[in-house]
mmCIF file of C-alpha atoms in Angstrom:
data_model
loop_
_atom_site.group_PDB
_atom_site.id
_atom_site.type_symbol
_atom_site.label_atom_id
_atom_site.label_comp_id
_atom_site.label_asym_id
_atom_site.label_seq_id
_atom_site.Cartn_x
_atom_site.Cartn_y
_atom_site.Cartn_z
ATOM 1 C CA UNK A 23 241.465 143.401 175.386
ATOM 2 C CA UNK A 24 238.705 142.498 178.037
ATOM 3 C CA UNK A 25 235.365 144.973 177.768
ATOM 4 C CA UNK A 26 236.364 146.951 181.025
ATOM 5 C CA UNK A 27 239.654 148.137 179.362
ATOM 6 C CA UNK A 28 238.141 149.093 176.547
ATOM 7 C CA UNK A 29 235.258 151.119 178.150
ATOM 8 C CA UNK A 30 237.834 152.940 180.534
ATOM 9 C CA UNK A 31 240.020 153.624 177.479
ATOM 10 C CA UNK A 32 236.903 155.528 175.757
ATOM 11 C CA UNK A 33 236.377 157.254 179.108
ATOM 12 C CA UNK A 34 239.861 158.179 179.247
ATOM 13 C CA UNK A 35 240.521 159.670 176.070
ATOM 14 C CA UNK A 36 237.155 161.719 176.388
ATOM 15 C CA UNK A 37 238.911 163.271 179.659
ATOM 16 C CA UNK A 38 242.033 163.859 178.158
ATOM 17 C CA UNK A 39 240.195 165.555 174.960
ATOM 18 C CA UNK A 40 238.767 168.410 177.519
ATOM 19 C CA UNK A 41 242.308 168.533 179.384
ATOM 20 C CA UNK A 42 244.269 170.008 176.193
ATOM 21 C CA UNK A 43 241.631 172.466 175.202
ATOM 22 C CA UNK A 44 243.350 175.215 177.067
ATOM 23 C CA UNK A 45 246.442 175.939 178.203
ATOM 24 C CA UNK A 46 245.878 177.294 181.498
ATOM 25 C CA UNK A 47 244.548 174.488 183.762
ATOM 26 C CA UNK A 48 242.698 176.990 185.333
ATOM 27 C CA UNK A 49 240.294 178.246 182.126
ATOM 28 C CA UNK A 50 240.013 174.119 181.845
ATOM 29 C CA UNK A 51 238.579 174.236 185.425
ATOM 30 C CA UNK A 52 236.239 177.155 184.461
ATOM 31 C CA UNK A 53 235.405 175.275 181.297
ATOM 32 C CA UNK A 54 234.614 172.625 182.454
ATOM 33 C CA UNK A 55 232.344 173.865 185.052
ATOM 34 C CA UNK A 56 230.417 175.571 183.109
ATOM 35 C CA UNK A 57 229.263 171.905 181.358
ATOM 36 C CA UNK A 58 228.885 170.752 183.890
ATOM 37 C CA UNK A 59 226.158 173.266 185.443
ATOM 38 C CA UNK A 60 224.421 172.874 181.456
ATOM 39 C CA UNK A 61 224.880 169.117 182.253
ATOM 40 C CA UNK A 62 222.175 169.484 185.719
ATOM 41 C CA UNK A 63 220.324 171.490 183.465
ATOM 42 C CA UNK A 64 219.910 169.586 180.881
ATOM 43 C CA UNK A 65 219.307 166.704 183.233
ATOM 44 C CA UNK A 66 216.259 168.337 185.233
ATOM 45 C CA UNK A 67 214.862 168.894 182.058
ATOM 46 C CA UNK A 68 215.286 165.140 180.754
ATOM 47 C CA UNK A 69 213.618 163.845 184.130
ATOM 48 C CA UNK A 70 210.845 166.893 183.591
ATOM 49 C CA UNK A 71 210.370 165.270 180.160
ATOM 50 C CA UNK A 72 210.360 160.945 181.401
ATOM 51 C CA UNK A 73 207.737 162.542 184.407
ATOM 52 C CA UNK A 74 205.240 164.122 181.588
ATOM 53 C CA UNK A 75 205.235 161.513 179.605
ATOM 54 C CA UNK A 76 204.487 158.872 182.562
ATOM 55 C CA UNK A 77 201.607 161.319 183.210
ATOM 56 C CA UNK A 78 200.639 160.784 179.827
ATOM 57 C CA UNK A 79 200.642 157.132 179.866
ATOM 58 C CA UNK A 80 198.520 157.268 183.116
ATOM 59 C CA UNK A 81 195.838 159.545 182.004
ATOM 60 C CA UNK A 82 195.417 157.383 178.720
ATOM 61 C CA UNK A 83 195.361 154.402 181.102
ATOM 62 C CA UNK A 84 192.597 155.795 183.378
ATOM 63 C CA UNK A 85 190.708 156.254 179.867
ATOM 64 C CA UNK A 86 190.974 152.929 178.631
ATOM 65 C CA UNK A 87 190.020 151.215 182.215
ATOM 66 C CA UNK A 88 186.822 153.612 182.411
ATOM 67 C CA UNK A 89 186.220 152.304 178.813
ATOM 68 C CA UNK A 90 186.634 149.075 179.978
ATOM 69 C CA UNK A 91 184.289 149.287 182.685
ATOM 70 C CA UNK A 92 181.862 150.639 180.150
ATOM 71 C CA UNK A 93 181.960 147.836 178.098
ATOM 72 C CA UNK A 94 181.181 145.565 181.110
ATOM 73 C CA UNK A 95 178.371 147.440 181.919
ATOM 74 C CA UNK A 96 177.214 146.896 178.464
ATOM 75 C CA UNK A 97 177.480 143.149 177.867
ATOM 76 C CA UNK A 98 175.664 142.841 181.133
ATOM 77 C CA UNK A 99 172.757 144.975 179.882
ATOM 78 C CA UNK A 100 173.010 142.664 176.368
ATOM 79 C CA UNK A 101 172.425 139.599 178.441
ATOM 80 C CA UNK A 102 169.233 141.298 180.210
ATOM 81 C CA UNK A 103 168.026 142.018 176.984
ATOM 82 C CA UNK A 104 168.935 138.340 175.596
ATOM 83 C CA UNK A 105 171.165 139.396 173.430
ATOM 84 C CA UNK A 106 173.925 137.057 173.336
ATOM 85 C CA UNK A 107 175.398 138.632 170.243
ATOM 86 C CA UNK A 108 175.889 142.091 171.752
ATOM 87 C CA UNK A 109 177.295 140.992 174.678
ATOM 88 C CA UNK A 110 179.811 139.206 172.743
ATOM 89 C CA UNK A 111 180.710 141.926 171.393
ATOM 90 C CA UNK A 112 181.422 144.209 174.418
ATOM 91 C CA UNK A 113 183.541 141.211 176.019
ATOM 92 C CA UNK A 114 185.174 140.981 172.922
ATOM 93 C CA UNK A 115 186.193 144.527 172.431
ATOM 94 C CA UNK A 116 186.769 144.538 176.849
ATOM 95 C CA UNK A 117 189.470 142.070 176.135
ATOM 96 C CA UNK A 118 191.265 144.421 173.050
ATOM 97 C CA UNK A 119 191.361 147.532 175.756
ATOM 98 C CA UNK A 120 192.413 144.740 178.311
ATOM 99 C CA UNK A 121 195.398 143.696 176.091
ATOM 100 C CA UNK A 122 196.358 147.649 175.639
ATOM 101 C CA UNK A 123 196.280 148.016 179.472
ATOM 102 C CA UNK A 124 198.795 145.722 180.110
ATOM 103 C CA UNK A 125 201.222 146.770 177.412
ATOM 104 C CA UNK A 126 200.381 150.496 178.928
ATOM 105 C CA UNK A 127 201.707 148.804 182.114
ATOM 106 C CA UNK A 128 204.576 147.821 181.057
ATOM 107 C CA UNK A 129 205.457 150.808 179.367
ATOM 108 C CA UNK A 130 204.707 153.113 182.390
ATOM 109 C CA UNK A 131 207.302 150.325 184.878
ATOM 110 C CA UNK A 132 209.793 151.087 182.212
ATOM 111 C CA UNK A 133 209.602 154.900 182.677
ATOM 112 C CA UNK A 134 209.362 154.832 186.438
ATOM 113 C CA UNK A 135 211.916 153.271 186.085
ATOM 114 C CA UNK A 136 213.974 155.502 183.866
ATOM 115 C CA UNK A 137 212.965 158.429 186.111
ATOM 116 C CA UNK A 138 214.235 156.574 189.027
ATOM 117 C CA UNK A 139 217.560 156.242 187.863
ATOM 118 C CA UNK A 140 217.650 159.551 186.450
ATOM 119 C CA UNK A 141 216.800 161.203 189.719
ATOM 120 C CA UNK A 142 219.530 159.006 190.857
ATOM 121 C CA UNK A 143 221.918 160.038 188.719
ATOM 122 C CA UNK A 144 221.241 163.762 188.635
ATOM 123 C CA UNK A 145 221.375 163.673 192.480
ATOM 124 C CA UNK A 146 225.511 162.306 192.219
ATOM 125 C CA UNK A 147 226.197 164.505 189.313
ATOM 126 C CA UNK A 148 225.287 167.194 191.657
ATOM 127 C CA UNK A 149 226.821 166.631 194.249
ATOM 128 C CA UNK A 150 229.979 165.874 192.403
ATOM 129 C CA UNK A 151 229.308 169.174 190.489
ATOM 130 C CA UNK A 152 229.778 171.186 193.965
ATOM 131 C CA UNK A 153 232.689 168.980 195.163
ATOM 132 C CA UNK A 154 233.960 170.142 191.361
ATOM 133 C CA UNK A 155 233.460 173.880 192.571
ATOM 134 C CA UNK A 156 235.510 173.782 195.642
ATOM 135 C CA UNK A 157 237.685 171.934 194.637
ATOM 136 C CA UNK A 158 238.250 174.265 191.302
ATOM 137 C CA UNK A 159 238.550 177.085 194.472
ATOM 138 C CA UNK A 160 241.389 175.214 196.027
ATOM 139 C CA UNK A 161 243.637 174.614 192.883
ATOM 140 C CA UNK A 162 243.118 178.316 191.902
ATOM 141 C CA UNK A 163 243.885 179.647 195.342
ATOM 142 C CA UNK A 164 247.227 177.425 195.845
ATOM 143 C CA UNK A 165 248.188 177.632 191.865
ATOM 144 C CA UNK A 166 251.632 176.713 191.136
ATOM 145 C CA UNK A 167 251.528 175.736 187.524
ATOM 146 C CA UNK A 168 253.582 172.306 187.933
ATOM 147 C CA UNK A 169 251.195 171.245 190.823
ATOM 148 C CA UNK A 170 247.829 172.103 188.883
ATOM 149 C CA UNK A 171 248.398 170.051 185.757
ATOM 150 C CA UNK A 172 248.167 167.224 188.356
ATOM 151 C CA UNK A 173 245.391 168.191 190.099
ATOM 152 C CA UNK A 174 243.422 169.652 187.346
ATOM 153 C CA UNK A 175 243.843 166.661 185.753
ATOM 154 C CA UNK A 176 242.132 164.165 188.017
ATOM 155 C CA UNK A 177 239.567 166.241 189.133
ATOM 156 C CA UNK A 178 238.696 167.152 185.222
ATOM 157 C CA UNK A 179 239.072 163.426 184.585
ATOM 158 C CA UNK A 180 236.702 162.441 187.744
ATOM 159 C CA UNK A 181 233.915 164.941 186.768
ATOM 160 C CA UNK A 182 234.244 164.173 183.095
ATOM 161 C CA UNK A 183 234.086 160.327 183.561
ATOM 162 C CA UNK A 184 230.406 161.059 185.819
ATOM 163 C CA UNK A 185 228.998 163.620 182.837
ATOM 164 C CA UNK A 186 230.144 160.794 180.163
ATOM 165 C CA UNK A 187 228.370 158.145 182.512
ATOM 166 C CA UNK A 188 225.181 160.644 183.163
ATOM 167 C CA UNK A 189 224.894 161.711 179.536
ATOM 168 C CA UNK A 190 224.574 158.460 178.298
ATOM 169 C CA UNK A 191 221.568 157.743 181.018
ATOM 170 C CA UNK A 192 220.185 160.896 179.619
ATOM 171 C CA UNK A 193 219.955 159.868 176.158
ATOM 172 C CA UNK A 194 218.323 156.406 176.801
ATOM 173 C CA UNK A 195 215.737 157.940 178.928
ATOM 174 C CA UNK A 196 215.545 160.477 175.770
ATOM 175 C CA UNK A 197 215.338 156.992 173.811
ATOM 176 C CA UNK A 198 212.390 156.101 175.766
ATOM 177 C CA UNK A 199 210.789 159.011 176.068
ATOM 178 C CA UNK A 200 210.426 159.269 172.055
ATOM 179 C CA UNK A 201 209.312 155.785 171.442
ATOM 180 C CA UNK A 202 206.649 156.254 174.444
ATOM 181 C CA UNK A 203 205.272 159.421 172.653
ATOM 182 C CA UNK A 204 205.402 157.979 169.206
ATOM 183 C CA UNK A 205 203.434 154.859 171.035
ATOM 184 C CA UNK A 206 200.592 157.427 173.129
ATOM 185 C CA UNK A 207 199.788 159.503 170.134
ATOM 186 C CA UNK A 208 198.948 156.517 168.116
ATOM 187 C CA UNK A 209 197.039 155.235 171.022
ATOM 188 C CA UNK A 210 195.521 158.376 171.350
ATOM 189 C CA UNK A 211 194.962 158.394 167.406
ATOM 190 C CA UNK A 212 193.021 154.852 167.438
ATOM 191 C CA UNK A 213 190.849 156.203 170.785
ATOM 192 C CA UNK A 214 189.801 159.632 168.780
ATOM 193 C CA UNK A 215 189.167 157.518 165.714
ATOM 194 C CA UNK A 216 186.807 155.046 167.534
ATOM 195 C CA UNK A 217 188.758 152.041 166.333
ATOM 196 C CA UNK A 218 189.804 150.642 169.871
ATOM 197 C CA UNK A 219 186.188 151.175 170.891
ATOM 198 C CA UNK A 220 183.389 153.741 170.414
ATOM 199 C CA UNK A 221 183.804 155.753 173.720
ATOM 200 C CA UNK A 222 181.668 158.634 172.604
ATOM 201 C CA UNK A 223 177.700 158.005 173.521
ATOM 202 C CA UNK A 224 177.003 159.360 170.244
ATOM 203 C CA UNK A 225 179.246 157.467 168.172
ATOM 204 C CA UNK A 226 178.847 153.916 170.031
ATOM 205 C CA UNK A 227 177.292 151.728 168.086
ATOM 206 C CA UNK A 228 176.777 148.693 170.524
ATOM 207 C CA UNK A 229 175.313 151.022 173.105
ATOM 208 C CA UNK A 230 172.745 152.324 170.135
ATOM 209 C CA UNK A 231 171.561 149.148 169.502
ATOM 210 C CA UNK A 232 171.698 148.068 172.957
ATOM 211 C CA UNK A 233 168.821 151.401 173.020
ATOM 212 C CA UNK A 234 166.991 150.193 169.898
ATOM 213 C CA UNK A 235 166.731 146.658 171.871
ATOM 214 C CA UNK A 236 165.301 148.149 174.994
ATOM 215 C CA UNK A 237 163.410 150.706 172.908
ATOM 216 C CA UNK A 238 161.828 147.436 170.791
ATOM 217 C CA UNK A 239 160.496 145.845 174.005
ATOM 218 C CA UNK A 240 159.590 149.369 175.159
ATOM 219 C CA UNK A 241 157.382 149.787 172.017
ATOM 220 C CA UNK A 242 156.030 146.314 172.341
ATOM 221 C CA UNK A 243 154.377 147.052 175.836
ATOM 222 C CA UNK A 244 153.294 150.180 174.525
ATOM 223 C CA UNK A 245 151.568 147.979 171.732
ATOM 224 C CA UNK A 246 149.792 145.509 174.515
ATOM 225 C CA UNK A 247 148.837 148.220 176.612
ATOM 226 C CA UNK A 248 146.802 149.780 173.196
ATOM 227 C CA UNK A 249 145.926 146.524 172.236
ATOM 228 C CA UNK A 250 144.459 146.128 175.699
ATOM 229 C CA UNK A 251 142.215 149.414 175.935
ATOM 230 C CA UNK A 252 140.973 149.509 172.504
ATOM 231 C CA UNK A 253 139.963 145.545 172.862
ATOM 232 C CA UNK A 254 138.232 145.919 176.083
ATOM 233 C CA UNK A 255 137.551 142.757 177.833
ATOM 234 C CA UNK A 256 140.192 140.655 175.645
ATOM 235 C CA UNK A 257 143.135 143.357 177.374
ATOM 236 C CA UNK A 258 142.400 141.289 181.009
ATOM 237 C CA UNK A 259 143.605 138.368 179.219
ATOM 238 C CA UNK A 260 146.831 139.655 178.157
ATOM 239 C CA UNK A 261 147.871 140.242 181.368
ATOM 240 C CA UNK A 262 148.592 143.338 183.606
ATOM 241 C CA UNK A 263 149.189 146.479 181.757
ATOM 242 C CA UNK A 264 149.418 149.549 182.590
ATOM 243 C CA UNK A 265 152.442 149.081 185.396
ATOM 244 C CA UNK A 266 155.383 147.653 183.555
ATOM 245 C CA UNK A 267 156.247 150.098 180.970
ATOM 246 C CA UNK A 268 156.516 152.817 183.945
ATOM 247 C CA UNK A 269 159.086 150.313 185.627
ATOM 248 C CA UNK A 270 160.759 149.563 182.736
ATOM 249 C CA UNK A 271 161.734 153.358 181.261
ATOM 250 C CA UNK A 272 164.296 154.309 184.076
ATOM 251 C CA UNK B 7 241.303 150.009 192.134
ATOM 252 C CA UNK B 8 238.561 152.039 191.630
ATOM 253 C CA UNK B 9 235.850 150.463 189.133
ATOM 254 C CA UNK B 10 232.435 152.500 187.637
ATOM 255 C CA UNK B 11 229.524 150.824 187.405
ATOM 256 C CA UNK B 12 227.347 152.812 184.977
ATOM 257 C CA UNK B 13 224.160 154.115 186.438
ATOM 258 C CA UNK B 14 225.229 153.380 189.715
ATOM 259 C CA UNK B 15 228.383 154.631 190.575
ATOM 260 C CA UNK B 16 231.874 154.098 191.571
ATOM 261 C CA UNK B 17 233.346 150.908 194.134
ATOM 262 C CA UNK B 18 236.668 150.955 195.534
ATOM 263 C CA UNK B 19 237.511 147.016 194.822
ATOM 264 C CA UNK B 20 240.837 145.860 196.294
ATOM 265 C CA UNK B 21 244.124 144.579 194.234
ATOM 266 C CA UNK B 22 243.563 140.906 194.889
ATOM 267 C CA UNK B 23 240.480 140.426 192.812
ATOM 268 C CA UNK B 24 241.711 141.746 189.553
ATOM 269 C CA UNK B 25 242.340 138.358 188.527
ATOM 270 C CA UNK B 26 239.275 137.608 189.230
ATOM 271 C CA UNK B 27 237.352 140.405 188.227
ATOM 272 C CA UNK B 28 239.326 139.852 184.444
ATOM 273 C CA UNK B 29 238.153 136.565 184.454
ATOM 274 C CA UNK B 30 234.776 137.349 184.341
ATOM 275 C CA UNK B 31 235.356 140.349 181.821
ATOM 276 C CA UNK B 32 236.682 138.137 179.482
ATOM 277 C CA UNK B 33 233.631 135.982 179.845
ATOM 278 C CA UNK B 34 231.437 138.873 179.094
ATOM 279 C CA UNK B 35 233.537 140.240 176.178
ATOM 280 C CA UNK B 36 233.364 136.888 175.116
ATOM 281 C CA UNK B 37 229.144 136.983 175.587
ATOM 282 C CA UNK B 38 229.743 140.509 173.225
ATOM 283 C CA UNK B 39 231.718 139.116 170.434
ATOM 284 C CA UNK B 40 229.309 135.966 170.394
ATOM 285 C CA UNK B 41 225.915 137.997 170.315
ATOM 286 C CA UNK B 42 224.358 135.305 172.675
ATOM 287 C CA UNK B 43 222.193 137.402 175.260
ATOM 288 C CA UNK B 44 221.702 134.834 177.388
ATOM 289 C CA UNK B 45 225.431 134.636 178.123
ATOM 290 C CA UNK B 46 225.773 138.210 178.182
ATOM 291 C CA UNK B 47 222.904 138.932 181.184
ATOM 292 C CA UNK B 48 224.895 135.588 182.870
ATOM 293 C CA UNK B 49 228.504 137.177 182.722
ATOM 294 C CA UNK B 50 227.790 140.774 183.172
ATOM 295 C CA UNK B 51 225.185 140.044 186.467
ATOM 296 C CA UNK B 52 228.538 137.902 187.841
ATOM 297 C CA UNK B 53 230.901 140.912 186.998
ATOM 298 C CA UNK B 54 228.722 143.348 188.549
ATOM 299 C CA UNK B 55 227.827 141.108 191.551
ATOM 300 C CA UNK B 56 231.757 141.045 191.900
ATOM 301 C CA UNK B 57 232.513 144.206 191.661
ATOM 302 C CA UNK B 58 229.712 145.405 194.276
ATOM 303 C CA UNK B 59 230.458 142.736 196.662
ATOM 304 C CA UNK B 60 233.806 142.810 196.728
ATOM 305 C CA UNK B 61 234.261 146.792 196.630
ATOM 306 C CA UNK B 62 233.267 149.105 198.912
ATOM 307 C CA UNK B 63 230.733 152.071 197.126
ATOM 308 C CA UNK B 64 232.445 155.422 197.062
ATOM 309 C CA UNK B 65 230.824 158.587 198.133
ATOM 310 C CA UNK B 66 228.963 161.016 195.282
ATOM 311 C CA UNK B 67 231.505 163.412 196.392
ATOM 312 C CA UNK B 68 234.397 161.078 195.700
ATOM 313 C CA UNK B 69 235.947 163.283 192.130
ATOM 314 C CA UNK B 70 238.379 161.080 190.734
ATOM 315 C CA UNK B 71 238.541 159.017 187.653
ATOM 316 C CA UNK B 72 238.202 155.171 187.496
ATOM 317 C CA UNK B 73 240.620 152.345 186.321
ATOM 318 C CA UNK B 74 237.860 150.664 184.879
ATOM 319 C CA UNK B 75 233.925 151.650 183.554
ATOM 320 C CA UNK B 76 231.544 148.675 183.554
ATOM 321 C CA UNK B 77 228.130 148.718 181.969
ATOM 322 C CA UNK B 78 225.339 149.118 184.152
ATOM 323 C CA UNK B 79 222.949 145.707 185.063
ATOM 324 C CA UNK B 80 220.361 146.906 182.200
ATOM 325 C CA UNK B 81 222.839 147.454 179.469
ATOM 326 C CA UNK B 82 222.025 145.185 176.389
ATOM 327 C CA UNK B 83 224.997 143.962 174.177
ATOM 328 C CA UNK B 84 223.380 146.504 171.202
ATOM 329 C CA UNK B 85 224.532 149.275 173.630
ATOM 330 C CA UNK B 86 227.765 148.209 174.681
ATOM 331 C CA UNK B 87 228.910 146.983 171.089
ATOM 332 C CA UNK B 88 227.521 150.826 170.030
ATOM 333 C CA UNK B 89 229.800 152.840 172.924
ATOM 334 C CA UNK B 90 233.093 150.250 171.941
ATOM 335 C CA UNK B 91 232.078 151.179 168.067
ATOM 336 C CA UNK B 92 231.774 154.883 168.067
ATOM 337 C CA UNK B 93 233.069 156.937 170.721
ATOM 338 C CA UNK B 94 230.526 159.698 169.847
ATOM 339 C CA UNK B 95 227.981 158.331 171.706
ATOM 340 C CA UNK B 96 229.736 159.697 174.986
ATOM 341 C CA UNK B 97 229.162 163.438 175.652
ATOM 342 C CA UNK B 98 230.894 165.948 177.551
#
């Protein structure tokens, strides 16, 4: 059997399952409304859910690209200072948080996305859910037994085949949503332990020696400048000194 | 004929292109069966295109079952093999 049979056929017998709870037609109706309100709940929630976690994934973003720009700040500074090493270092760790970025990327396309098609979907369901309703009306109103089983019938079959087709959008977004989370706290795990890069000024290690550098040359001036007013005459010789520390303390 | 495209909705497609439209099922259950996803994004992209050129989309108020269900365009063959496996997956 081709794969569209066999996917109707699972539809099908899904519809037919909710048809012979009851024997009145009409408690199926009722019955089946009520899902299908839950349903639009339980949908608003799911694209409440896809939307926080996007957030997430943004915020965490915005972190890692003012980390990044931190970083670039810093190799520049190393080269100032001459020191190749350091800079190295800061483009090296730039192009870790660069790598993350771009995987971040791709994750937050994939849950726009999601919340796209949820939106989407949540907007037929509902309008299918109030066509439902009147429709429900109308076979209640005009109930002859013999005519309802029809009509009951394809209108519980239409609704049910849109809630089979919604509920499975539901649970990939859900999908999603869980592997995203399990994917931001461990990002948000290797930011708090300092292991993607040290983004506290306290704990960053490149930026302390990038300090101890510029203090070094700080306390070499300092030296000169001594050097200069305790040797007298010999100071004129090495050069002007009182100006350039002042300049170089910022 | 009405067909359901997953995700997307349902498309009133006319008589004459069953043959066709079975055609290219049978080229995607084929894909399925084979596990080749290459051959599975080729057939089911031709049996959607099909279906959505050929039929004419119903309106979201339109409450009536379909003759067939397709997939939807991002469906991987992990997902269809698990809803022709266990009908559980399907709520409601």
């Amino acid at each position: 059997m081709g794969l569209m049979k066999r996917f109707s056929y699972i539809f099908k017998s899904k519809a037919s399952k909710a048809l012979d709870k009851y024997e009145d037609p009409r408690e199926t109706l009722d019955y089946s409304y009520e899902k299908q309100l839950e349903l639009l709940q339980k949908m608003k929630r799911g694209v409440a859910d896809v939307a926080t976690s996007r957030k997430r994934i943004e915020l965490q973003a915005q972190q890692l690209q003012s980390a990044a720009t931190k970083l670039e700040g810093q190799a520049k500074q190393a080269i100032a200072q001459n020191r190749e090493d350091l800079a190295r270092e800061a483009l090296a760790r730039r192009a870790g948080i660069a790598s993350q970025l771009q995987d971040l990327q791709a994750q937050h396309d994939q849950l726009k996305a999601e919340e796209a098609k949820l939106v989407d979907a949540s907007r037929r369901l509902q309008t299918k859910v109030e066509a439902f309703r009147t429709r429900k009306e109308t076979i209640k109103a005009t109930y002859t037994a013999a005519e309802a089983q029809t009509k009951v019938g394809e209108a519980i079959s239409g609704i049910s085949e849109e809630m089979g087709d919604v509920g499975m959008a539901m649970s990939r977004a859900e999908d999603k949503v869980a592997q995203m989370q399990a994917r931001s706290g461990a990002l948000d795990e290797l930011m708090a332990s300092g292991g993607l890069d040290d983004l506290s000024a306290g704990g960053d290690r490149l930026q302390a020696e990038l300090n101890r550098t510029d203090d070094d040359s700080q306390v070499e001036l300092e030296l000169a400048r001594l050097k200069g007013e305790l040797g007298g005459t010999e100071t004129k010789q090495l050069g002007a000194p009182t100006p350039t520390p002042t300049e170089e303390q910022r | 004929m009405i067909v359901r495209i997953m995700g997307e909705g349902q498309f009133d497609v006319p008589d004459e292109h069953l043959d066709e439209l079975n055609r290219l099922d049978d080229a995607l259950a084929e894909a399925v069966e084979s596990g080749d996803t290459a051959s599975f994004r080729t057939a089911l992209e031709s049996l959607l295109t099909s279906v959505r050129t050929q039929g004419s989309e119903l309106p979201d108020d339109y409450l009536g079952p379909s003759d067939l269900v397709l997939p939807g365009p991002d469906a991987t063959i992990a997902e269809v093999r698990a809803v022709l496996g266990e009908e559980g997956l399907i709520p409601g």
